[in-house]
Short mmCIF file of the C-alpha atoms (twelve columns), coordinates in Angstrom:
data_MODEL
# 
_entry.id   MODEL 
# 
loop_
_atom_site.group_PDB 
_atom_site.id 
_atom_site.type_symbol 
_atom_site.label_atom_id 
_atom_site.label_alt_id 
_atom_site.label_comp_id 
_atom_site.label_asym_id 
_atom_site.label_seq_id 
_atom_site.Cartn_x 
_atom_site.Cartn_y 
_atom_site.Cartn_z 
_atom_site.pdbx_PDB_model_num 
ATOM 1   C CA . UNK A 1   -0.272 0.172   0.146   1 
ATOM 2   C CA . UNK A 2   1.707  3.215   -1.067  1 
ATOM 3   C CA . UNK A 3   0.478  6.773   0.689   1 
ATOM 4   C CA . UNK A 4   1.990  10.019  -0.344  1 
ATOM 5   C CA . UNK A 5   4.800  8.678   -2.208  1 
ATOM 6   C CA . UNK A 6   6.221  6.561   0.467   1 
ATOM 7   C CA . UNK A 7   4.910  2.736   2.127   1 
ATOM 8   C CA . UNK A 8   4.772  2.081   5.874   1 
ATOM 9   C CA . UNK A 9   8.560  1.431   6.322   1 
ATOM 10  C CA . UNK A 10  8.693  5.212   4.280   1 
ATOM 11  C CA . UNK A 11  11.297 3.463   1.133   1 
ATOM 12  C CA . UNK A 12  13.031 6.468   -1.076  1 
ATOM 13  C CA . UNK A 13  12.066 4.349   -3.933  1 
ATOM 14  C CA . UNK A 14  8.089  3.504   -2.854  1 
ATOM 15  C CA . UNK A 15  6.734  4.315   -6.152  1 
ATOM 16  C CA . UNK A 16  9.587  3.474   -8.200  1 
ATOM 17  C CA . UNK A 17  8.054  0.476   -9.688  1 
ATOM 18  C CA . UNK A 18  10.390 -2.777  -10.517 1 
ATOM 19  C CA . UNK A 19  10.604 -2.616  -14.322 1 
ATOM 20  C CA . UNK A 20  9.603  -5.696  -15.759 1 
ATOM 21  C CA . UNK A 21  9.189  -5.545  -19.385 1 
ATOM 22  C CA . UNK A 22  11.166 -7.898  -21.623 1 
ATOM 23  C CA . UNK A 23  10.731 -5.572  -25.296 1 
ATOM 24  C CA . UNK A 24  14.136 -3.811  -25.670 1 
ATOM 25  C CA . UNK A 25  13.901 -0.214  -25.507 1 
ATOM 26  C CA . UNK A 26  14.608 1.692   -28.330 1 
ATOM 27  C CA . UNK A 27  13.427 5.304   -27.613 1 
ATOM 28  C CA . UNK A 28  13.398 7.550   -24.733 1 
ATOM 29  C CA . UNK A 29  12.266 11.572  -24.654 1 
ATOM 30  C CA . UNK A 30  13.119 13.902  -21.492 1 
ATOM 31  C CA . UNK A 31  11.117 17.266  -21.091 1 
ATOM 32  C CA . UNK A 32  10.489 19.890  -19.389 1 
ATOM 33  C CA . UNK A 33  13.052 19.823  -16.776 1 
ATOM 34  C CA . UNK A 34  16.761 20.402  -16.506 1 
ATOM 35  C CA . UNK A 35  19.584 17.478  -16.966 1 
ATOM 36  C CA . UNK A 36  22.272 16.610  -15.400 1 
ATOM 37  C CA . UNK A 37  23.251 13.397  -17.370 1 
ATOM 38  C CA . UNK A 38  21.739 10.775  -18.929 1 
ATOM 39  C CA . UNK A 39  23.722 7.137   -18.552 1 
ATOM 40  C CA . UNK A 40  21.886 4.306   -19.547 1 
ATOM 41  C CA . UNK A 41  24.014 0.775   -19.114 1 
ATOM 42  C CA . UNK A 42  23.576 -2.908  -19.560 1 
ATOM 43  C CA . UNK A 43  24.784 -3.663  -15.876 1 
ATOM 44  C CA . UNK A 44  21.490 -4.834  -14.188 1 
ATOM 45  C CA . UNK A 45  23.945 -4.597  -10.389 1 
ATOM 46  C CA . UNK A 46  24.365 -1.384  -10.670 1 
ATOM 47  C CA . UNK A 47  22.644 0.191   -7.324  1 
ATOM 48  C CA . UNK A 48  20.258 2.843   -7.474  1 
ATOM 49  C CA . UNK A 49  21.249 6.073   -5.799  1 
ATOM 50  C CA . UNK A 50  22.241 9.646   -6.312  1 
ATOM 51  C CA . UNK A 51  25.722 8.970   -7.707  1 
ATOM 52  C CA . UNK A 52  26.222 7.330   -12.032 1 
ATOM 53  C CA . UNK A 53  29.592 5.588   -12.405 1 
ATOM 54  C CA . UNK A 54  32.205 8.345   -13.674 1 
ATOM 55  C CA . UNK A 55  33.330 6.890   -16.404 1 
ATOM 56  C CA . UNK A 56  32.831 4.733   -19.356 1 
ATOM 57  C CA . UNK A 57  32.972 0.683   -19.385 1 
ATOM 58  C CA . UNK A 58  31.882 -2.389  -21.383 1 
ATOM 59  C CA . UNK A 59  28.095 -2.066  -19.416 1 
ATOM 60  C CA . UNK A 60  27.479 1.648   -21.090 1 
ATOM 61  C CA . UNK A 61  25.437 1.863   -23.673 1 
ATOM 62  C CA . UNK A 62  25.403 5.914   -23.978 1 
ATOM 63  C CA . UNK A 63  26.223 8.598   -21.478 1 
ATOM 64  C CA . UNK A 64  24.758 12.542  -22.411 1 
ATOM 65  C CA . UNK A 65  26.094 14.630  -20.395 1 
ATOM 66  C CA . UNK A 66  24.342 17.829  -22.043 1 
ATOM 67  C CA . UNK A 67  27.792 19.467  -22.401 1 
ATOM 68  C CA . UNK A 68  25.811 22.322  -24.993 1 
ATOM 69  C CA . UNK A 69  25.084 19.542  -26.774 1 
ATOM 70  C CA . UNK A 70  23.041 15.861  -26.899 1 
ATOM 71  C CA . UNK A 71  26.334 13.867  -27.810 1 
ATOM 72  C CA . UNK A 72  26.049 10.559  -26.021 1 
ATOM 73  C CA . UNK A 73  28.314 8.537   -27.678 1 
ATOM 74  C CA . UNK A 74  32.412 7.130   -26.423 1 
ATOM 75  C CA . UNK A 75  34.742 9.245   -28.481 1 
ATOM 76  C CA . UNK A 76  36.328 9.868   -25.596 1 
ATOM 77  C CA . UNK A 77  36.779 6.312   -24.138 1 
ATOM 78  C CA . UNK A 78  37.682 5.238   -27.493 1 
ATOM 79  C CA . UNK A 79  40.303 8.090   -27.320 1 
ATOM 80  C CA . UNK A 80  42.121 6.226   -24.357 1 
ATOM 81  C CA . UNK A 81  41.999 2.919   -25.873 1 
ATOM 82  C CA . UNK A 82  42.322 3.516   -29.445 1 
ATOM 83  C CA . UNK A 83  46.054 3.494   -31.125 1 
ATOM 84  C CA . UNK A 84  45.220 3.438   -34.635 1 
ATOM 85  C CA . UNK A 85  41.743 3.376   -36.855 1 
ATOM 86  C CA . UNK A 86  42.205 0.069   -39.300 1 
ATOM 87  C CA . UNK A 87  39.761 0.364   -42.494 1 
ATOM 88  C CA . UNK A 88  39.266 -3.065  -43.767 1 
ATOM 89  C CA . UNK A 89  36.873 -4.413  -46.750 1 
ATOM 90  C CA . UNK A 90  36.078 -8.304  -48.398 1 
ATOM 91  C CA . UNK A 91  34.532 -9.014  -50.994 1 
ATOM 92  C CA . UNK A 92  30.766 -10.035 -50.049 1 
ATOM 93  C CA . UNK A 93  30.566 -13.773 -48.908 1 
ATOM 94  C CA . UNK A 94  34.365 -14.322 -48.457 1 
ATOM 95  C CA . UNK A 95  36.551 -14.738 -45.282 1 
ATOM 96  C CA . UNK A 96  39.250 -13.152 -45.640 1 
ATOM 97  C CA . UNK A 97  39.717 -9.419  -44.882 1 
ATOM 98  C CA . UNK A 98  41.934 -7.011  -47.102 1 
ATOM 99  C CA . UNK A 99  43.398 -3.654  -44.867 1 
ATOM 100 C CA . UNK A 100 42.677 -0.393  -47.047 1 
ATOM 101 C CA . UNK A 101 44.116 2.428   -44.809 1 
ATOM 102 C CA . UNK A 102 45.558 2.411   -41.371 1 
ATOM 103 C CA . UNK A 103 45.321 6.027   -39.745 1 
ATOM 104 C CA . UNK A 104 46.953 6.758   -35.994 1 
ATOM 105 C CA . UNK A 105 44.416 8.279   -33.399 1 
ATOM 106 C CA . UNK A 106 46.233 11.765  -31.357 1 
ATOM 107 C CA . UNK A 107 43.237 13.678  -31.762 1 
ATOM 108 C CA . UNK A 108 39.377 13.059  -31.284 1 
ATOM 109 C CA . UNK A 109 39.610 14.685  -35.330 1 
ATOM 110 C CA . UNK A 110 41.606 11.903  -35.823 1 
ATOM 111 C CA . UNK A 111 38.209 9.182   -35.744 1 
ATOM 112 C CA . UNK A 112 36.859 10.929  -39.336 1 
ATOM 113 C CA . UNK A 113 37.966 8.836   -41.986 1 
ATOM 114 C CA . UNK A 114 37.642 9.348   -45.695 1 
ATOM 115 C CA . UNK A 115 39.332 7.120   -48.201 1 
ATOM 116 C CA . UNK A 116 38.667 6.905   -51.886 1 
ATOM 117 C CA . UNK A 117 38.096 3.118   -52.608 1 
ATOM 118 C CA . UNK A 118 39.294 2.104   -56.283 1 
ATOM 119 C CA . UNK A 119 39.554 -1.738  -55.662 1 
ATOM 120 C CA . UNK A 120 35.561 -2.686  -56.001 1 
ATOM 121 C CA . UNK A 121 34.189 -4.140  -59.139 1 
ATOM 122 C CA . UNK A 122 30.937 -2.654  -60.979 1 
ATOM 123 C CA . UNK A 123 27.954 -4.668  -59.176 1 
ATOM 124 C CA . UNK A 124 30.337 -6.018  -56.200 1 
ATOM 125 C CA . UNK A 125 28.750 -5.740  -53.110 1 
ATOM 126 C CA . UNK A 126 31.594 -5.283  -50.533 1 
ATOM 127 C CA . UNK A 127 31.803 -5.324  -46.797 1 
ATOM 128 C CA . UNK A 128 33.747 -2.400  -45.322 1 
ATOM 129 C CA . UNK A 129 34.740 -2.985  -41.418 1 
ATOM 130 C CA . UNK A 130 36.503 0.280   -39.195 1 
ATOM 131 C CA . UNK A 131 38.313 -1.148  -36.205 1 
ATOM 132 C CA . UNK A 132 39.842 0.609   -33.372 1 
ATOM 133 C CA . UNK A 133 43.526 -1.019  -32.526 1 
ATOM 134 C CA . UNK A 134 44.789 0.031   -29.370 1 
ATOM 135 C CA . UNK A 135 48.788 -1.050  -29.735 1 
ATOM 136 C CA . UNK A 136 48.338 -4.162  -32.261 1 
ATOM 137 C CA . UNK A 137 45.134 -5.774  -30.600 1 
ATOM 138 C CA . UNK A 138 41.828 -5.095  -32.368 1 
ATOM 139 C CA . UNK A 139 38.456 -4.027  -31.032 1 
ATOM 140 C CA . UNK A 140 34.714 -4.545  -31.951 1 
ATOM 141 C CA . UNK A 141 34.812 -4.380  -35.752 1 
ATOM 142 C CA . UNK A 142 31.725 -1.325  -37.157 1 
ATOM 143 C CA . UNK A 143 30.818 -2.950  -40.582 1 
ATOM 144 C CA . UNK A 144 28.862 -2.375  -43.355 1 
ATOM 145 C CA . UNK A 145 28.073 -2.950  -46.724 1 
ATOM 146 C CA . UNK A 146 27.773 -1.158  -50.258 1 
ATOM 147 C CA . UNK A 147 27.116 -1.981  -54.064 1 
ATOM 148 C CA . UNK A 148 28.784 0.127   -56.270 1 
ATOM 149 C CA . UNK A 149 27.902 0.050   -60.116 1 
ATOM 150 C CA . UNK A 150 28.648 2.486   -62.990 1 
ATOM 151 C CA . UNK A 151 28.255 2.334   -66.677 1 
ATOM 152 C CA . UNK A 152 32.124 3.742   -68.033 1 
ATOM 153 C CA . UNK A 153 35.299 2.139   -68.255 1 
ATOM 154 C CA . UNK A 154 37.940 3.749   -65.823 1 
ATOM 155 C CA . UNK A 155 42.027 3.741   -65.776 1 
ATOM 156 C CA . UNK A 156 42.871 4.904   -61.942 1 
ATOM 157 C CA . UNK A 157 46.562 5.672   -61.376 1 
ATOM 158 C CA . UNK A 158 46.341 7.390   -57.376 1 
ATOM 159 C CA . UNK A 159 43.505 10.039  -57.084 1 
ATOM 160 C CA . UNK A 160 43.322 10.718  -60.711 1 
ATOM 161 C CA . UNK A 161 40.435 9.185   -63.007 1 
ATOM 162 C CA . UNK A 162 40.049 8.766   -66.543 1 
ATOM 163 C CA . UNK A 163 37.109 7.501   -68.158 1 
ATOM 164 C CA . UNK A 164 34.826 6.547   -71.496 1 
ATOM 165 C CA . UNK A 165 31.537 5.964   -72.302 1 
ATOM 166 C CA . UNK A 166 31.483 2.459   -72.868 1 
ATOM 167 C CA . UNK A 167 28.901 2.739   -75.911 1 
ATOM 168 C CA . UNK A 168 32.107 4.393   -77.477 1 
ATOM 169 C CA . UNK A 169 34.770 2.195   -76.649 1 
ATOM 170 C CA . UNK A 170 35.908 -1.847  -75.945 1 
ATOM 171 C CA . UNK A 171 38.503 -3.794  -74.023 1 
ATOM 172 C CA . UNK A 172 38.992 -7.028  -75.627 1 
ATOM 173 C CA . UNK A 173 41.462 -10.081 -73.218 1 
ATOM 174 C CA . UNK A 174 43.767 -12.600 -73.259 1 
ATOM 175 C CA . UNK A 175 43.990 -15.084 -71.456 1 
ATOM 176 C CA . UNK A 176 48.302 -15.940 -71.348 1 
ATOM 177 C CA . UNK A 177 49.255 -19.255 -69.990 1 
ATOM 178 C CA . UNK A 178 53.286 -19.918 -71.203 1 
ATOM 179 C CA . UNK A 179 53.457 -23.678 -72.539 1 
ATOM 180 C CA . UNK A 180 54.776 -26.119 -75.322 1 
ATOM 181 C CA . UNK A 181 54.025 -29.001 -77.044 1 
ATOM 182 C CA . UNK A 182 56.550 -31.553 -78.249 1 
ATOM 183 C CA . UNK A 183 55.975 -33.847 -80.579 1 
ATOM 184 C CA . UNK A 184 57.772 -37.455 -79.731 1 
ATOM 185 C CA . UNK A 185 59.472 -39.475 -81.895 1 
ATOM 186 C CA . UNK A 186 57.430 -42.885 -81.001 1 
ATOM 187 C CA . UNK A 187 54.123 -41.232 -80.109 1 
ATOM 188 C CA . UNK A 188 50.529 -40.422 -82.180 1 
ATOM 189 C CA . UNK A 189 50.177 -37.294 -80.117 1 
ATOM 190 C CA . UNK A 190 52.559 -34.273 -78.584 1 
ATOM 191 C CA . UNK A 191 52.930 -33.840 -74.931 1 
ATOM 192 C CA . UNK A 192 51.830 -30.951 -73.272 1 
ATOM 193 C CA . UNK A 193 54.496 -29.046 -71.292 1 
ATOM 194 C CA . UNK A 194 54.124 -25.709 -69.220 1 
ATOM 195 C CA . UNK A 195 56.885 -25.318 -66.941 1 
ATOM 196 C CA . UNK A 196 55.250 -21.838 -65.112 1 
ATOM 197 C CA . UNK A 197 52.539 -20.987 -62.741 1 
ATOM 198 C CA . UNK A 198 51.936 -17.622 -65.044 1 
ATOM 199 C CA . UNK A 199 48.341 -17.353 -65.467 1 
ATOM 200 C CA . UNK A 200 47.549 -13.339 -66.256 1 
ATOM 201 C CA . UNK A 201 45.194 -11.128 -68.932 1 
ATOM 202 C CA . UNK A 202 47.239 -9.111  -71.696 1 
ATOM 203 C CA . UNK A 203 44.241 -6.585  -73.896 1 
ATOM 204 C CA . UNK A 204 43.520 -3.771  -76.061 1 
ATOM 205 C CA . UNK A 205 41.112 -1.374  -74.877 1 
ATOM 206 C CA . UNK A 206 40.160 2.207   -77.617 1 
ATOM 207 C CA . UNK A 207 37.856 4.986   -76.773 1 
ATOM 208 C CA . UNK A 208 37.500 8.572   -76.120 1 
ATOM 209 C CA . UNK A 209 38.390 9.051   -72.449 1 
ATOM 210 C CA . UNK A 210 38.570 12.183  -70.281 1 
ATOM 211 C CA . UNK A 211 39.101 13.219  -66.974 1 
ATOM 212 C CA . UNK A 212 36.648 13.261  -64.169 1 
ATOM 213 C CA . UNK A 213 34.887 16.510  -63.701 1 
ATOM 214 C CA . UNK A 214 36.583 18.524  -60.582 1 
ATOM 215 C CA . UNK A 215 33.327 20.577  -60.188 1 
ATOM 216 C CA . UNK A 216 31.313 16.687  -60.028 1 
ATOM 217 C CA . UNK A 217 32.966 13.973  -59.038 1 
ATOM 218 C CA . UNK A 218 30.438 10.870  -60.834 1 
ATOM 219 C CA . UNK A 219 31.179 12.630  -64.778 1 
ATOM 220 C CA . UNK A 220 33.417 12.842  -67.328 1 
ATOM 221 C CA . UNK A 221 34.299 16.682  -67.938 1 
ATOM 222 C CA . UNK A 222 32.438 17.216  -70.997 1 
ATOM 223 C CA . UNK A 223 29.143 18.472  -72.011 1 
ATOM 224 C CA . UNK A 224 27.959 15.016  -73.889 1 
ATOM 225 C CA . UNK A 225 25.955 16.727  -76.379 1 
ATOM 226 C CA . UNK A 226 29.320 18.049  -78.125 1 
ATOM 227 C CA . UNK A 227 31.704 15.022  -78.467 1 
ATOM 228 C CA . UNK A 228 34.060 16.878  -80.139 1 
ATOM 229 C CA . UNK A 229 35.370 18.497  -76.752 1 
ATOM 230 C CA . UNK A 230 36.908 15.176  -75.648 1 
ATOM 231 C CA . UNK A 231 39.813 15.591  -78.510 1 
ATOM 232 C CA . UNK A 232 41.339 18.504  -76.464 1 
ATOM 233 C CA . UNK A 233 41.774 15.324  -73.660 1 
ATOM 234 C CA . UNK A 234 43.896 13.309  -75.912 1 
ATOM 235 C CA . UNK A 235 47.577 14.220  -76.006 1 
ATOM 236 C CA . UNK A 236 46.775 14.588  -72.397 1 
ATOM 237 C CA . UNK A 237 45.711 11.293  -71.702 1 
ATOM 238 C CA . UNK A 238 48.532 9.766   -74.037 1 
ATOM 239 C CA . UNK A 239 51.017 11.223  -71.632 1 
ATOM 240 C CA . UNK A 240 48.755 9.453   -68.673 1 
ATOM 241 C CA . UNK A 241 48.993 5.790   -69.841 1 
ATOM 242 C CA . UNK A 242 52.790 6.569   -70.914 1 
ATOM 243 C CA . UNK A 243 54.317 6.984   -67.549 1 
ATOM 244 C CA . UNK A 244 54.902 3.774   -66.807 1 
ATOM 245 C CA . UNK A 245 52.800 3.671   -63.537 1 
ATOM 246 C CA . UNK A 246 50.554 0.861   -62.718 1 
ATOM 247 C CA . UNK A 247 47.108 1.208   -63.164 1 
ATOM 248 C CA . UNK A 248 43.811 0.001   -62.143 1 
ATOM 249 C CA . UNK A 249 41.446 -0.666  -65.546 1 
ATOM 250 C CA . UNK A 250 37.627 -0.922  -64.219 1 
ATOM 251 C CA . UNK A 251 34.416 -1.788  -66.978 1 
ATOM 252 C CA . UNK A 252 30.927 -1.493  -66.195 1 
ATOM 253 C CA . UNK A 253 30.681 -5.744  -66.775 1 
ATOM 254 C CA . UNK A 254 32.677 -6.372  -63.199 1 
ATOM 255 C CA . UNK A 255 35.745 -6.789  -64.851 1 
ATOM 256 C CA . UNK A 256 38.900 -5.252  -63.095 1 
ATOM 257 C CA . UNK A 257 42.577 -5.659  -63.512 1 
ATOM 258 C CA . UNK A 258 46.411 -4.634  -62.091 1 
ATOM 259 C CA . UNK A 259 47.520 -3.116  -65.617 1 
ATOM 260 C CA . UNK A 260 50.691 -2.157  -66.804 1 
ATOM 261 C CA . UNK A 261 50.236 0.128   -70.346 1 
ATOM 262 C CA . UNK A 262 52.821 -1.146  -72.840 1 
ATOM 263 C CA . UNK A 263 54.255 0.304   -75.858 1 
ATOM 264 C CA . UNK A 264 52.700 2.013   -78.222 1 
ATOM 265 C CA . UNK A 265 49.311 3.414   -77.686 1 
ATOM 266 C CA . UNK A 266 47.666 4.933   -81.325 1 
ATOM 267 C CA . UNK A 267 45.560 8.545   -81.617 1 
ATOM 268 C CA . UNK A 268 43.265 7.679   -84.964 1 
ATOM 269 C CA . UNK A 269 40.378 8.949   -86.905 1 
ATOM 270 C CA . UNK A 270 37.245 6.846   -86.471 1 
ATOM 271 C CA . UNK A 271 35.607 7.698   -89.771 1 
ATOM 272 C CA . UNK A 272 35.740 11.741  -89.078 1 
ATOM 273 C CA . UNK A 273 38.544 13.557  -88.444 1 
ATOM 274 C CA . UNK A 274 36.811 15.634  -85.831 1 
ATOM 275 C CA . UNK A 275 35.993 11.676  -84.289 1 
ATOM 276 C CA . UNK A 276 39.140 10.376  -82.476 1 
ATOM 277 C CA . UNK A 277 40.132 7.880   -80.550 1 
ATOM 278 C CA . UNK A 278 43.385 6.397   -78.365 1 
ATOM 279 C CA . UNK A 279 43.720 2.677   -79.130 1 
ATOM 280 C CA . UNK A 280 46.430 0.904   -76.168 1 
ATOM 281 C CA . UNK A 281 47.239 -2.272  -75.133 1 
ATOM 282 C CA . UNK A 282 48.624 -3.656  -71.298 1 
ATOM 283 C CA . UNK A 283 49.001 -6.349  -69.586 1 
ATOM 284 C CA . UNK A 284 48.608 -7.712  -65.848 1 
ATOM 285 C CA . UNK A 285 50.829 -7.816  -63.083 1 
ATOM 286 C CA . UNK A 286 49.153 -7.992  -59.915 1 
ATOM 287 C CA . UNK A 287 45.873 -9.619  -58.054 1 
ATOM 288 C CA . UNK A 288 43.806 -6.589  -57.001 1 
ATOM 289 C CA . UNK A 289 43.072 -8.535  -53.426 1 
ATOM 290 C CA . UNK A 290 46.335 -9.039  -52.855 1 
ATOM 291 C CA . UNK A 291 47.829 -6.492  -50.479 1 
ATOM 292 C CA . UNK A 292 51.428 -7.301  -50.790 1 
ATOM 293 C CA . UNK A 293 51.009 -6.859  -54.493 1 
ATOM 294 C CA . UNK A 294 48.536 -3.123  -54.284 1 
ATOM 295 C CA . UNK A 295 51.605 -2.417  -51.551 1 
ATOM 296 C CA . UNK A 296 54.618 -2.864  -53.565 1 
ATOM 297 C CA . UNK A 297 53.060 -1.748  -56.851 1 
ATOM 298 C CA . UNK A 298 52.406 1.462   -55.730 1 
ATOM 299 C CA . UNK A 299 48.549 1.100   -55.062 1 
ATOM 300 C CA . UNK A 300 48.725 1.430   -51.305 1 
ATOM 301 C CA . UNK A 301 50.832 2.608   -48.628 1 
ATOM 302 C CA . UNK A 302 49.381 -0.195  -46.227 1 
ATOM 303 C CA . UNK A 303 52.781 -1.872  -44.170 1 
ATOM 304 C CA . UNK A 304 53.407 -5.494  -44.223 1 
ATOM 305 C CA . UNK A 305 52.579 -5.105  -40.157 1 
ATOM 306 C CA . UNK A 306 48.997 -4.325  -40.679 1 
ATOM 307 C CA . UNK A 307 47.844 -6.937  -43.519 1 
ATOM 308 C CA . UNK A 308 45.472 -9.484  -42.488 1 
ATOM 309 C CA . UNK A 309 46.734 -11.702 -45.218 1 
ATOM 310 C CA . UNK A 310 49.690 -12.259 -48.209 1 
# 
């Protein structure tokens, strides 16, 4: 029996009914008052009094201190237990992660990470994970899935991206498996000999390539109504593919390679003078899923100590 907010023993929390709901709490509203803190924890043995824990622990769900804001996260706690922030990715369905970027954490601003991932194929679902690390010991993975889709052919080196409408170009490939057949004196059939594990693609591409627009990073830097505008980029693209630096070649059908452009590209007219295209050949030089290949070919600056696998 409750009388005026107290029971017969005068308990302080006589009117505080014991919570018995089994549903998850996913909404909290505070209004019509002045509040110092909002502290929510998974610790069911927390003592109910006027004191609350003074620091984050592994049971803490959120803690809003209302210091002129409504932040309730644990960034300050992570700063104390994080030496590096690591970004990883893996193709949906694969077990192995690939380390894309490692950032040393010295301040709260270092928790912001921006990384353009050019190693994903069109139509491919990729899982990304941000991992806090304390001197080699990984924390909880925060992950999400992204599926990219595009309709152009791209050639990428570092942060420089060139492309062409796939309807204006093509890319043919050949699989190279070095081998030989030897005809023996007393055998009707030849003997197949393969003395190497080499197994790679070569190809030839053609198109009117232009760079990405600085104003709109998702579009090429020309007006499609005036195709002749692409001609001014021909010489610049020729210099680009002849700089002897490996590049990423991506096609809208999901194919992707690490390539080296080989001699000698050509600039030719297609039926009319102003409709010009550059044709060039390439050879596959590495595996886009290999952290070692990405590092030694200059696509990644992630040191071997951070590699998830070879």
